[in-house]
PDB file of C-alpha atoms in Angstrom:
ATOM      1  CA  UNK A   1     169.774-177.730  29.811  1.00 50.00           C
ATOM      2  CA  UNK A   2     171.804-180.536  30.816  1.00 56.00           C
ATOM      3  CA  UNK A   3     175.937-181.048  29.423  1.00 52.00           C
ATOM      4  CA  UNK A   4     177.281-177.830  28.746  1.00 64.00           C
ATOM      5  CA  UNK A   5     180.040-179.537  26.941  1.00 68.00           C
ATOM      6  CA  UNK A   6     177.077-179.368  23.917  1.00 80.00           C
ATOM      7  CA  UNK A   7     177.015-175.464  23.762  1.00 89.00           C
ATOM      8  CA  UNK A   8     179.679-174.928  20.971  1.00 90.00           C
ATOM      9  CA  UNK A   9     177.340-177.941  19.082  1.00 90.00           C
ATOM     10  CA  UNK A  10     174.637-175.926  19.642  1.00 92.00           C
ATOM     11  CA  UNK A  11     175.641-172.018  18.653  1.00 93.00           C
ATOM     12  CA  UNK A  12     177.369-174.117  15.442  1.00 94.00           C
ATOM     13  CA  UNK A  13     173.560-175.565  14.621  1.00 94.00           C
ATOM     14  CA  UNK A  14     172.064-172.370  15.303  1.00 94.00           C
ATOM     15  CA  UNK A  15     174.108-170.242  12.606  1.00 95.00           C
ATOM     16  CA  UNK A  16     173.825-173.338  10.030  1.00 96.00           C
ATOM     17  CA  UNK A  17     170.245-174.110  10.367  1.00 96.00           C
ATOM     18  CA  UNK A  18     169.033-170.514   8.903  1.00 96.00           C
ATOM     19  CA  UNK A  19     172.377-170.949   5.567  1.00 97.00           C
ATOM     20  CA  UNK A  20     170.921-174.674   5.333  1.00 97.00           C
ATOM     21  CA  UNK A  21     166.976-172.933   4.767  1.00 96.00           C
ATOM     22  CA  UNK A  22     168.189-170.692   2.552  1.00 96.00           C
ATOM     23  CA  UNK A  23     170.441-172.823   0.442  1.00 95.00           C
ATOM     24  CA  UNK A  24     167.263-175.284   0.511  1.00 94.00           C
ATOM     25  CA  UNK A  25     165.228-171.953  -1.221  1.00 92.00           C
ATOM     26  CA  UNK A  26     167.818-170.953  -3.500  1.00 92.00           C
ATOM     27  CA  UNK A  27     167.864-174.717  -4.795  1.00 92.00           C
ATOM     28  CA  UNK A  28     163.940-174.348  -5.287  1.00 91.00           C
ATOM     29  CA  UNK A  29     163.343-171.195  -7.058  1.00 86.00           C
ATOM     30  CA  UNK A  30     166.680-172.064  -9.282  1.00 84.00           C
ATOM     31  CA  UNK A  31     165.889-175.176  -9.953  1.00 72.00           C
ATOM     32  CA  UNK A  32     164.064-174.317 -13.085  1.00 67.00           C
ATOM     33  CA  UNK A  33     167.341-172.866 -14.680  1.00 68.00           C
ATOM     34  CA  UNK A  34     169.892-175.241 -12.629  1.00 63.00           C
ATOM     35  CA  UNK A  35     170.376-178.120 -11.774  1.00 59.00           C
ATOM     36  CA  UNK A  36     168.123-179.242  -8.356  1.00 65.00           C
ATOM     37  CA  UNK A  37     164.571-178.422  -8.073  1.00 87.00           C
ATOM     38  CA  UNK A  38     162.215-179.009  -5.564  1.00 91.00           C
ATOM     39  CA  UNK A  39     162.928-182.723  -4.565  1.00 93.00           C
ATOM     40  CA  UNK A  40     166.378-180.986  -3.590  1.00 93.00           C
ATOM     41  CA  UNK A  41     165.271-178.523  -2.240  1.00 95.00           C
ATOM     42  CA  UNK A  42     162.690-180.581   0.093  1.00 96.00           C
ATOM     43  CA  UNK A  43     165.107-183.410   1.469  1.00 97.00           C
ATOM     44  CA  UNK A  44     167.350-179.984   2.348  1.00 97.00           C
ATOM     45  CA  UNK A  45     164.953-178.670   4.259  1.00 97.00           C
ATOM     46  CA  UNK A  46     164.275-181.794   6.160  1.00 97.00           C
ATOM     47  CA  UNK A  47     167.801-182.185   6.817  1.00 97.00           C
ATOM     48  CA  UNK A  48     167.752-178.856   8.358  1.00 97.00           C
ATOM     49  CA  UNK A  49     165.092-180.286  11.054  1.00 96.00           C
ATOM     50  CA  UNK A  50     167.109-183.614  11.061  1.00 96.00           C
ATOM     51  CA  UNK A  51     170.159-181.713  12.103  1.00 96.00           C
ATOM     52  CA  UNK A  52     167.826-179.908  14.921  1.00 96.00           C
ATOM     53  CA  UNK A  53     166.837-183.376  16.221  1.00 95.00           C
ATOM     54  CA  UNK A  54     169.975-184.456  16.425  1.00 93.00           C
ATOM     55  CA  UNK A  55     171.694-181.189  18.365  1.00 93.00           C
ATOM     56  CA  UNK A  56     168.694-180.253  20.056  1.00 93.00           C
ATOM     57  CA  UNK A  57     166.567-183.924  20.572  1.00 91.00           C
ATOM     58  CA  UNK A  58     163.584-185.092  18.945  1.00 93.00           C
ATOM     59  CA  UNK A  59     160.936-183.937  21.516  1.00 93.00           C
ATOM     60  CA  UNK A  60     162.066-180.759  21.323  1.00 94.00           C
ATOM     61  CA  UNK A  61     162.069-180.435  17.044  1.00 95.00           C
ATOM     62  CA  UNK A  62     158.494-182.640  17.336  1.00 94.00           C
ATOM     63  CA  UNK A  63     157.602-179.224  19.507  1.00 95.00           C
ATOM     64  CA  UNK A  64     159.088-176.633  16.484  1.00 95.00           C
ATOM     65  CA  UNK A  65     157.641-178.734  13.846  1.00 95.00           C
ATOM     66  CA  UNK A  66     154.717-181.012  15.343  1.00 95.00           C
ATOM     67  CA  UNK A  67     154.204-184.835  13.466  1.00 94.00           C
ATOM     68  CA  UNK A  68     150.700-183.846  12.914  1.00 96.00           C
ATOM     69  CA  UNK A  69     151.840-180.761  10.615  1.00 97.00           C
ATOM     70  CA  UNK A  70     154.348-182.272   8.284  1.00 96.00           C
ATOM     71  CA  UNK A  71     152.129-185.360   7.795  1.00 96.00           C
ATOM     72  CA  UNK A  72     149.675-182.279   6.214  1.00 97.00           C
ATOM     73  CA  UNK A  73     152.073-180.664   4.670  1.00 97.00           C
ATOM     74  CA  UNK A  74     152.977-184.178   2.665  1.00 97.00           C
ATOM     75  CA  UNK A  75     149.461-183.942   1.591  1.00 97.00           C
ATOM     76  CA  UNK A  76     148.815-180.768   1.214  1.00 97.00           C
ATOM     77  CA  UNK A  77     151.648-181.403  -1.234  1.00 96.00           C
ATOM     78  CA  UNK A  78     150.540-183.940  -2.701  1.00 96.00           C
ATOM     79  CA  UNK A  79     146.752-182.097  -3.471  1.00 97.00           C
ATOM     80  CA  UNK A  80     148.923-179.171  -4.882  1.00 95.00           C
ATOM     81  CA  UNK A  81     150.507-181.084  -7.680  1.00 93.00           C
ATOM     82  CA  UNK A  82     147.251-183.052  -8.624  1.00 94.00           C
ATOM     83  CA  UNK A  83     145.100-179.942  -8.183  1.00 94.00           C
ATOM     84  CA  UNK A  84     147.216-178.594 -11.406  1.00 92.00           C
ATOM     85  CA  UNK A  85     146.870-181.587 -13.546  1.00 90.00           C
ATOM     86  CA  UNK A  86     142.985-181.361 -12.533  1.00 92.00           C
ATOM     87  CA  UNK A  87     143.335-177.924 -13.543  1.00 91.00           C
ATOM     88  CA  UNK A  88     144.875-178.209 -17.138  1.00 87.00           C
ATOM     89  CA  UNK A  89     141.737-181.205 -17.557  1.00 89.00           C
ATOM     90  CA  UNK A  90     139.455-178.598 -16.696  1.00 90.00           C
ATOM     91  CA  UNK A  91     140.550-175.885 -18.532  1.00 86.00           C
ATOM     92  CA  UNK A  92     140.307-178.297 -21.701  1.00 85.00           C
ATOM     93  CA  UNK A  93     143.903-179.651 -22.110  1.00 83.00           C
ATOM     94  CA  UNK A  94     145.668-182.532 -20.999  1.00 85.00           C
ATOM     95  CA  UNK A  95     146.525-183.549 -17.229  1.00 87.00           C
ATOM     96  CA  UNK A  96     149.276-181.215 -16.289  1.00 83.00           C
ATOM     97  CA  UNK A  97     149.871-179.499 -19.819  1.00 83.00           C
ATOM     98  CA  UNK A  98     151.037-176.224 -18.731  1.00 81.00           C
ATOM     99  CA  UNK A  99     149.604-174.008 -21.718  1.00 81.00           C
ATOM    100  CA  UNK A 100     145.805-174.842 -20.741  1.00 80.00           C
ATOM    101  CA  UNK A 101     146.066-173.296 -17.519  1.00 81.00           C
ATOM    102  CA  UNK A 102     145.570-169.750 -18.932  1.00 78.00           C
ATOM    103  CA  UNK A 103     144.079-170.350 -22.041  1.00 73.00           C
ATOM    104  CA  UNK A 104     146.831-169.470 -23.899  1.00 70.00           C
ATOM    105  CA  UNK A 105     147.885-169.475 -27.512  1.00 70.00           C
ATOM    106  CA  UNK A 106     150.562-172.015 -28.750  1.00 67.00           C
ATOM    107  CA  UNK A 107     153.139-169.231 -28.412  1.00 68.00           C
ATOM    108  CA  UNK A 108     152.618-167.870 -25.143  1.00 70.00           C
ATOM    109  CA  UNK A 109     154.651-169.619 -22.314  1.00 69.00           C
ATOM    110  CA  UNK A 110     153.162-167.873 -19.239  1.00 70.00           C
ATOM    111  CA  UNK A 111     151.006-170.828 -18.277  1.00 73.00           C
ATOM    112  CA  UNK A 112     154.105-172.775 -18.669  1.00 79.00           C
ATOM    113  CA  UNK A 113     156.198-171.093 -15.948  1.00 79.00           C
ATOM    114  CA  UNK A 114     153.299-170.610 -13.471  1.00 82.00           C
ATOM    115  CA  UNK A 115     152.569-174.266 -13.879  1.00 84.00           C
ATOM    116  CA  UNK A 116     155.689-175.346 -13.173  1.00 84.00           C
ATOM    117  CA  UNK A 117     156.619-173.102 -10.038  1.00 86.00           C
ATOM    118  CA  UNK A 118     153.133-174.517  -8.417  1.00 89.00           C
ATOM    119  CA  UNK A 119     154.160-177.707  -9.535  1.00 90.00           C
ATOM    120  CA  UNK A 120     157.762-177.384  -7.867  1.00 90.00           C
ATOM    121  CA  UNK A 121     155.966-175.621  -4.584  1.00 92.00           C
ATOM    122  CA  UNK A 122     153.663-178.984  -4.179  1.00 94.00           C
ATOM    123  CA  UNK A 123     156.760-181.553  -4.856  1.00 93.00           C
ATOM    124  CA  UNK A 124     158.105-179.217  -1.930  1.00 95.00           C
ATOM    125  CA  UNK A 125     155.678-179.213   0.483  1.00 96.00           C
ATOM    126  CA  UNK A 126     155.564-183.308  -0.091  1.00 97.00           C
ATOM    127  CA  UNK A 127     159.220-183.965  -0.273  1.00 97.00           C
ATOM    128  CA  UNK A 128     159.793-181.838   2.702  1.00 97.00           C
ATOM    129  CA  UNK A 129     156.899-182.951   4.971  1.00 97.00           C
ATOM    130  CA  UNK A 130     157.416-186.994   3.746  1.00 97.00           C
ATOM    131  CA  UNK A 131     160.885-187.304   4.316  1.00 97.00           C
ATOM    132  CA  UNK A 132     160.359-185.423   8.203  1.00 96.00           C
ATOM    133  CA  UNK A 133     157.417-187.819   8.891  1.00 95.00           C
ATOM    134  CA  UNK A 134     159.933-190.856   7.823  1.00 95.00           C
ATOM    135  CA  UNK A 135     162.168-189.166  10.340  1.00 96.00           C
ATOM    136  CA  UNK A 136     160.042-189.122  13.296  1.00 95.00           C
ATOM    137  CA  UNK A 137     158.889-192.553  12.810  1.00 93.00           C
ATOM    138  CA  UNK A 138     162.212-194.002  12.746  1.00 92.00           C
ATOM    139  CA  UNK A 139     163.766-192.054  15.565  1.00 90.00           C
ATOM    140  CA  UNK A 140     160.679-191.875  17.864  1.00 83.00           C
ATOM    141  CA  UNK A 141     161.152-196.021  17.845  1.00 77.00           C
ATOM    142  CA  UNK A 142     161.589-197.815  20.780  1.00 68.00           C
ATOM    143  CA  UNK A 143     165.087-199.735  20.881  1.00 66.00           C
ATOM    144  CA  UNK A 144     164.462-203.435  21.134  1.00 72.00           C
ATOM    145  CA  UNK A 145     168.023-203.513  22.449  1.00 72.00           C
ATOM    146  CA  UNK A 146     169.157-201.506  25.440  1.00 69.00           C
ATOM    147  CA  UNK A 147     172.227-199.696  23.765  1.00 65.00           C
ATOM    148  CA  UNK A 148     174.399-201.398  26.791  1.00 69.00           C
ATOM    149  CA  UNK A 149     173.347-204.544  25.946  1.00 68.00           C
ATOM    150  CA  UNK A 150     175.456-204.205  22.783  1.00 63.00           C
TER     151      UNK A 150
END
């Protein structure tokens, strides 16, 4: 690699990468009890690759993480979250009410949480894979002005 006045840049992004994924986790599964959720938790997570562009450069994170696979995870996000609602219709309730995903009696809430932590996975995968995809389109841009023309 080329500039070895970069290294302590890079060991620093190394160890803060992996805290930044799990943070972006612990946001997601506590969301449901805490404040964040899984919009949080996916803009986190695509920080985590932005800040691996931006040590490491973007052909190398478009390597790690190709353009082709976070524009499917966006939809595979997407699908996810509408796949529920179509669920609930066609287990006989409303779109995305929670309680006719099981069947269950008024008083049972089991439906309920399941729905909701496939509902947070989806807005994951979409956040997550949208807000990369907005990434690589803007930085992969051509400059229309040679930065020492400025």
């Amino acid at each position: 690699m080329k500039g070895d006045h970069h290294m302590i840049l890079r060991v620093i992004a190394k160890c803060l990468i992996p805290l930044i994924l799990i943070y972006a986790f612990y946001v997601q599964f506590h969301g449901e009890v805490g404040p964040g959720g899984a919009f949080q938790a996916g803009v986190i997570i695509a920080v985590a690759l932005i800040l691996y562009a931006l040590v490491f450069g973007l052909t190398a994170t478009m390597r790690a993480v190709p353009p082709w696979f976070t524009r499917a995870l966006a939809a595979v996000g997407v699908l996810i979250y509408a796949g529920v609602g179509f669920w609930a219709l066609l287990s006989g309730g409303d779109y995305l009410e929670y309680q006719a995903l099981f069947g269950e009696p008024p008083g049972e809430h089991h439906g309920q949480h399941a729905g909701i932590i496939i509902i947070e996975i989806g807005v994951l995968c979409a956040v997550s894979g949208a807000m990369t995809t907005i990434f690589y389109a803007l930085a992969g841009r051509v400059a229309e002005i040679r930065d020492e023309d400025w």
